[in-house]
mmCIF file of C-alpha atoms and ligand atoms in Angstrom:
data_model
loop_
_atom_site.group_PDB
_atom_site.id
_atom_site.type_symbol
_atom_site.label_atom_id
_atom_site.label_comp_id
_atom_site.label_asym_id
_atom_site.label_seq_id
_atom_site.Cartn_x
_atom_site.Cartn_y
_atom_site.Cartn_z
ATOM 1 C CA MET E 59 21.237 -32.515 17.664
ATOM 2 C CA ILE E 60 19.517 -29.600 15.704
ATOM 3 C CA GLU E 61 16.442 -27.965 17.516
ATOM 4 C CA ILE E 62 13.306 -27.282 15.521
ATOM 5 C CA GLN E 63 11.802 -23.882 16.171
ATOM 6 C CA SER E 64 8.163 -22.413 15.228
ATOM 7 C CA SER E 65 8.392 -18.891 13.255
ATOM 8 C CA ASP E 66 7.428 -15.889 15.339
ATOM 9 C CA THR E 67 5.088 -14.791 12.812
ATOM 10 C CA ILE E 68 2.161 -16.384 11.437
ATOM 11 C CA LEU E 69 0.299 -15.049 7.981
ATOM 12 C CA ASP E 70 -3.230 -16.065 8.222
ATOM 13 C CA LEU E 71 -4.479 -16.690 4.854
ATOM 14 C CA LYS E 72 -7.459 -16.078 4.902
ATOM 15 C CA SER E 73 -8.036 -12.711 6.738
ATOM 16 C CA GLY E 74 -4.519 -11.318 5.646
ATOM 17 C CA ARG E 75 -3.988 -10.707 9.515
ATOM 18 C CA LEU E 76 -0.573 -11.509 11.109
ATOM 19 C CA ILE E 77 -0.366 -13.073 14.111
ATOM 20 C CA GLY E 78 2.516 -13.141 16.744
ATOM 21 C CA SER E 79 3.857 -11.104 19.813
ATOM 22 C CA HIS E 80 6.067 -8.511 18.125
ATOM 23 C CA LEU E 81 3.914 -7.039 15.767
ATOM 24 C CA LYS E 82 3.387 -3.341 14.999
ATOM 25 C CA ARG E 83 0.585 -1.155 13.252
ATOM 26 C CA THR E 84 0.637 1.946 11.490
ATOM 27 C CA THR E 85 -2.902 3.322 10.712
ATOM 28 C CA THR E 86 -3.101 5.825 7.952
ATOM 29 C CA THR E 87 -6.406 8.060 8.405
ATOM 30 C CA ILE E 88 -8.592 10.529 6.256
ATOM 31 C CA GLY E 89 -6.899 13.119 7.958
ATOM 32 C CA ASP E 90 -3.328 12.155 7.139
ATOM 33 C CA LEU E 91 -4.730 11.961 3.219
ATOM 34 C CA ARG E 92 -5.951 15.541 3.041
ATOM 35 C CA ASN E 93 -3.437 16.420 0.071
ATOM 36 C CA TYR E 94 -4.217 13.203 -1.893
ATOM 37 C CA PHE E 95 -8.024 12.636 -2.730
ATOM 38 C CA LYS E 96 -9.016 15.383 -5.287
ATOM 39 C CA ASP E 97 -12.813 16.159 -3.570
ATOM 40 C CA ARG E 98 -11.827 18.663 -0.675
ATOM 41 C CA THR E 99 -15.573 19.167 -0.196
ATOM 42 C CA ALA E 100 -16.139 15.198 0.514
ATOM 43 C CA LEU E 101 -13.091 14.789 2.355
ATOM 44 C CA ASN E 102 -14.022 17.884 5.169
ATOM 45 C CA ARG E 103 -17.144 16.612 5.733
ATOM 46 C CA MET E 104 -15.166 13.010 6.744
ATOM 47 C CA ASP E 105 -14.354 12.363 10.303
ATOM 48 C CA PRO E 106 -10.480 12.802 10.225
ATOM 49 C CA ASP E 107 -9.594 10.066 12.487
ATOM 50 C CA GLN E 108 -11.500 7.173 10.106
ATOM 51 C CA ALA E 109 -8.761 4.697 9.138
ATOM 52 C CA VAL E 110 -8.377 4.409 5.423
ATOM 53 C CA TYR E 111 -5.009 1.891 5.888
ATOM 54 C CA TRP E 112 -3.201 -0.077 7.756
ATOM 55 C CA VAL E 113 0.154 -2.075 7.736
ATOM 56 C CA GLU E 114 1.291 -4.532 9.607
ATOM 57 C CA MET E 115 4.682 -5.530 10.381
ATOM 58 C CA GLU E 116 7.117 -7.384 12.476
ATOM 59 C CA GLU E 117 8.176 -5.471 15.314
ATOM 60 C CA ASN E 118 12.003 -4.500 15.635
ATOM 61 C CA LYS E 119 13.833 -7.493 13.484
ATOM 62 C CA GLN E 120 15.058 -5.039 10.803
ATOM 63 C CA LYS E 121 16.327 -1.825 10.994
ATOM 64 C CA GLU E 122 15.596 0.712 8.435
ATOM 65 C CA GLY E 123 18.557 1.574 6.474
ATOM 66 C CA GLU E 124 20.512 -1.709 7.217
ATOM 67 C CA GLU E 125 22.449 -2.969 4.195
ATOM 68 C CA GLY E 126 20.761 -6.209 2.921
ATOM 69 C CA GLY E 127 17.501 -6.923 5.343
ATOM 70 C CA LEU E 128 14.286 -7.091 4.019
ATOM 71 C CA PHE E 129 11.317 -6.093 5.427
ATOM 72 C CA PHE E 130 7.592 -7.880 5.304
ATOM 73 C CA GLY E 131 4.860 -6.140 5.641
ATOM 74 C CA ILE E 132 1.012 -6.826 4.864
ATOM 75 C CA SER E 133 -1.193 -3.501 3.847
ATOM 76 C CA HIS E 134 -4.684 -3.482 4.839
ATOM 77 C CA LEU E 135 -6.797 -1.025 2.929
ATOM 78 C CA CYS E 136 -10.553 -0.291 4.076
ATOM 79 C CA CYS E 137 -13.240 -0.360 1.101
ATOM 80 C CA GLY E 138 -14.824 3.155 0.587
ATOM 81 C CA THR E 139 -14.680 6.457 -1.397
ATOM 82 C CA VAL E 140 -13.879 10.136 -0.750
ATOM 83 C CA GLY E 141 -16.482 11.693 -3.042
ATOM 84 C CA ASP E 142 -15.992 9.305 -6.128
ATOM 85 C CA GLU E 143 -12.675 8.434 -5.394
ATOM 86 C CA PHE E 144 -11.534 5.073 -4.073
ATOM 87 C CA PHE E 145 -10.027 4.666 -0.555
ATOM 88 C CA MET E 146 -6.121 4.211 -1.810
ATOM 89 C CA THR E 147 -2.633 4.310 -0.125
ATOM 90 C CA LYS E 148 -0.426 7.369 -0.382
ATOM 91 C CA GLY E 149 1.895 5.652 -2.854
ATOM 92 C CA HIS E 150 5.494 6.181 -2.848
ATOM 93 C CA VAL E 151 9.133 5.579 -4.923
ATOM 94 C CA HIS E 152 11.470 4.725 -2.792
ATOM 95 C CA ASN E 153 14.213 6.552 -1.704
ATOM 96 C CA LYS E 154 16.947 4.303 -2.772
ATOM 97 C CA PHE E 155 15.669 4.694 -6.303
ATOM 98 C CA ASP E 156 16.248 1.480 -8.146
ATOM 99 C CA THR E 157 15.084 -1.040 -5.219
ATOM 100 C CA ALA E 158 12.232 -3.109 -6.402
ATOM 101 C CA GLU E 159 9.658 -4.496 -4.216
ATOM 102 C CA TYR E 160 6.951 -7.592 -4.612
ATOM 103 C CA TYR E 161 3.554 -7.572 -3.749
ATOM 104 C CA TRP E 162 0.566 -10.244 -3.700
ATOM 105 C CA GLY E 163 -2.864 -10.216 -3.194
ATOM 106 C CA ILE E 164 -4.153 -12.097 -0.207
ATOM 107 C CA LYS E 165 -7.848 -10.819 0.136
ATOM 108 C CA GLY E 166 -10.028 -8.426 -1.695
ATOM 109 C CA THR E 167 -10.143 -6.710 -5.275
ATOM 110 C CA GLY E 168 -8.311 -3.906 -5.862
ATOM 111 C CA LEU E 169 -5.484 -2.102 -8.532
ATOM 112 C CA LEU E 170 -1.955 -1.277 -8.707
ATOM 113 C CA LEU E 171 -1.326 1.859 -10.021
ATOM 114 C CA LEU E 172 2.404 1.975 -11.234
ATOM 115 C CA ASP E 173 3.599 5.103 -12.580
ATOM 116 C CA ASN E 174 7.332 5.437 -13.971
ATOM 117 C CA LEU E 175 7.251 9.496 -13.474
ATOM 118 C CA LYS E 176 8.360 9.715 -16.905
ATOM 119 C CA GLY E 177 4.508 9.844 -17.958
ATOM 120 C CA SER E 178 3.860 6.178 -18.578
ATOM 121 C CA SER E 179 1.106 4.569 -16.046
ATOM 122 C CA ARG E 180 0.298 0.805 -15.331
ATOM 123 C CA LEU E 181 -2.880 -0.760 -13.234
ATOM 124 C CA ILE E 182 -2.606 -3.948 -12.716
ATOM 125 C CA GLU E 183 -5.385 -6.271 -11.075
ATOM 126 C CA VAL E 184 -4.819 -7.296 -7.618
ATOM 127 C CA LYS E 185 -6.882 -10.321 -6.218
ATOM 128 C CA PRO E 186 -6.094 -13.223 -4.093
ATOM 129 C CA GLY E 187 -2.706 -15.045 -5.215
ATOM 130 C CA ALA E 188 -1.719 -12.293 -7.917
ATOM 131 C CA VAL E 189 1.890 -11.751 -7.490
ATOM 132 C CA LEU E 190 3.228 -8.186 -8.442
ATOM 133 C CA TYR E 191 6.448 -7.038 -9.349
ATOM 134 C CA ILE E 192 7.236 -3.460 -9.017
ATOM 135 C CA PRO E 193 10.604 -2.454 -10.611
ATOM 136 C CA GLY E 194 12.733 0.134 -9.010
ATOM 137 C CA ARG E 195 12.135 3.901 -10.242
ATOM 138 C CA THR E 196 8.387 3.195 -9.999
ATOM 139 C CA ALA E 197 5.786 5.289 -7.701
ATOM 140 C CA HIS E 198 3.012 2.741 -6.718
ATOM 141 C CA ARG E 199 -0.339 3.150 -5.272
ATOM 142 C CA LEU E 200 -2.841 0.313 -3.783
ATOM 143 C CA ILE E 201 -6.278 1.038 -4.772
ATOM 144 C CA ASN E 202 -9.927 -0.755 -2.892
ATOM 145 C CA ILE E 203 -12.417 -1.075 -5.818
ATOM 146 C CA GLY E 204 -13.978 -3.955 -4.221
ATOM 147 C CA ASN E 205 -16.884 -4.210 -1.579
ATOM 148 C CA GLU E 206 -14.016 -5.604 1.361
ATOM 149 C CA GLU E 207 -11.201 -4.963 2.690
ATOM 150 C CA LEU E 208 -8.363 -5.631 0.250
ATOM 151 C CA ALA E 209 -4.977 -7.341 1.825
ATOM 152 C CA VAL E 210 -1.971 -7.297 0.317
ATOM 153 C CA GLY E 211 1.522 -8.631 1.065
ATOM 154 C CA ALA E 212 4.868 -6.810 0.371
ATOM 155 C CA VAL E 213 8.767 -7.629 0.558
ATOM 156 C CA TRP E 214 11.054 -4.521 0.274
ATOM 157 C CA GLN E 215 14.767 -3.910 0.843
ATOM 158 C CA THR E 216 15.609 -2.477 4.708
ATOM 159 C CA ILE E 217 17.714 0.235 2.266
ATOM 160 C CA SER E 218 14.788 1.096 0.487
ATOM 161 C CA GLY E 219 13.237 4.427 2.038
ATOM 162 C CA HIS E 220 10.069 6.078 1.246
ATOM 163 C CA ASN E 221 9.737 9.279 -1.236
ATOM 164 C CA TYR E 222 5.768 10.363 -0.837
ATOM 165 C CA GLY E 223 6.526 13.429 -3.245
ATOM 166 C CA ARG E 224 4.163 16.092 -2.648
ATOM 167 C CA GLY E 225 0.449 14.603 -2.403
ATOM 168 C CA ALA E 226 -0.651 13.132 -5.622
ATOM 169 C CA GLN E 227 1.892 14.734 -7.780
ATOM 170 C CA LEU E 228 3.691 11.301 -8.253
ATOM 171 C CA PHE E 229 0.910 9.899 -10.061
ATOM 172 C CA HIS E 230 -0.872 11.172 -13.429
ATOM 173 C CA ASN E 231 -3.794 9.003 -13.115
ATOM 174 C CA ARG E 232 -6.979 8.995 -10.318
ATOM 175 C CA VAL E 233 -9.421 5.919 -10.394
ATOM 176 C CA THR E 234 -12.862 6.977 -9.223
ATOM 177 C CA LYS E 235 -16.057 4.718 -8.839
ATOM 178 C CA VAL E 236 -18.877 4.411 -11.530
ATOM 179 C CA GLY E 237 -21.634 2.526 -10.692
ATOM 180 C CA ASN E 238 -20.249 -0.911 -9.961
ATOM 181 C CA SER E 239 -17.102 -0.431 -11.576
ATOM 182 C CA TYR E 240 -14.299 2.002 -12.048
ATOM 183 C CA GLN E 241 -13.112 4.623 -14.720
ATOM 184 C CA VAL E 242 -9.517 5.719 -14.843
ATOM 185 C CA THR E 243 -8.857 9.643 -15.359
ATOM 186 C CA GLU E 244 -6.119 12.083 -15.523
ATOM 187 C CA ALA E 245 -5.185 13.624 -12.409
HETATM 188 C C1 F6R U 384 6.814 -0.306 0.957
HETATM 189 C C2 F6R U 384 5.273 -0.649 0.448
HETATM 190 C C3 F6R U 384 3.934 -0.411 1.302
HETATM 191 C C4 F6R U 384 3.702 0.596 1.839
HETATM 192 C C5 F6R U 384 1.936 0.406 2.364
HETATM 193 C C6 F6R U 384 1.677 2.074 2.609
HETATM 194 O O1 F6R U 384 7.759 0.111 0.635
HETATM 195 O O2 F6R U 384 5.122 -0.528 -0.425
HETATM 196 O O3 F6R U 384 4.363 -1.888 2.464
HETATM 197 O O4 F6R U 384 4.157 1.060 2.609
HETATM 198 O O5 F6R U 384 0.996 -0.567 1.712
HETATM 199 O O6 F6R U 384 1.390 2.626 1.919
HETATM 200 P P1 F6R U 384 2.348 3.994 1.719
HETATM 201 O O7 F6R U 384 3.618 3.995 2.082
HETATM 202 O O8 F6R U 384 2.326 4.896 0.324
HETATM 203 O O9 F6R U 384 1.098 4.974 2.561
HETATM 204 MN MN1 MN U 385 7.425 0.372 -1.356
#
């Protein structure tokens, strides 16, 4: 006799939201991103409590730093700009430098900025269904270039940890809004 269980957590593929009773949500605001956007005047005019992105995860299933486990999270990046720079995540490299990660697009349109910290950068389009592999030793940041929320799934190792460097210094490029499109400039 084998017991059939239903999963604790459901990913609603339409909204990109997790449904379940053991979830945690971490919000990052304009105030938290003070050192990340270039246009400080525009930033200072905005509400520091305005949410730029939030990440939802299952709570207390795995522990940070534990060998062998995986984390599963959904990043929800609002649409907007600071000056002409699109809303983006802080971006990081993993503390455990060699650990890779998978992202996949669920909702909205964005870009994944990858920087190998040796002078080579790549931008990959993020759209629903896109599967994106982030190799180890690579800084990664999501940018919302669309007109709606960008929802992106992620799976990474519990040993990975996050190193945010010092502000935007991990990345050598910025993505700004030009008309209905975007432009990439050196940071
Ligand atoms: C985990 C990962 C994502 C990001 C999330 C928020 O390793 O890459 O879950 O943590 O998109 O971005 P950051 O962590 O850069 O603020
Ligand atoms: Mn990561």
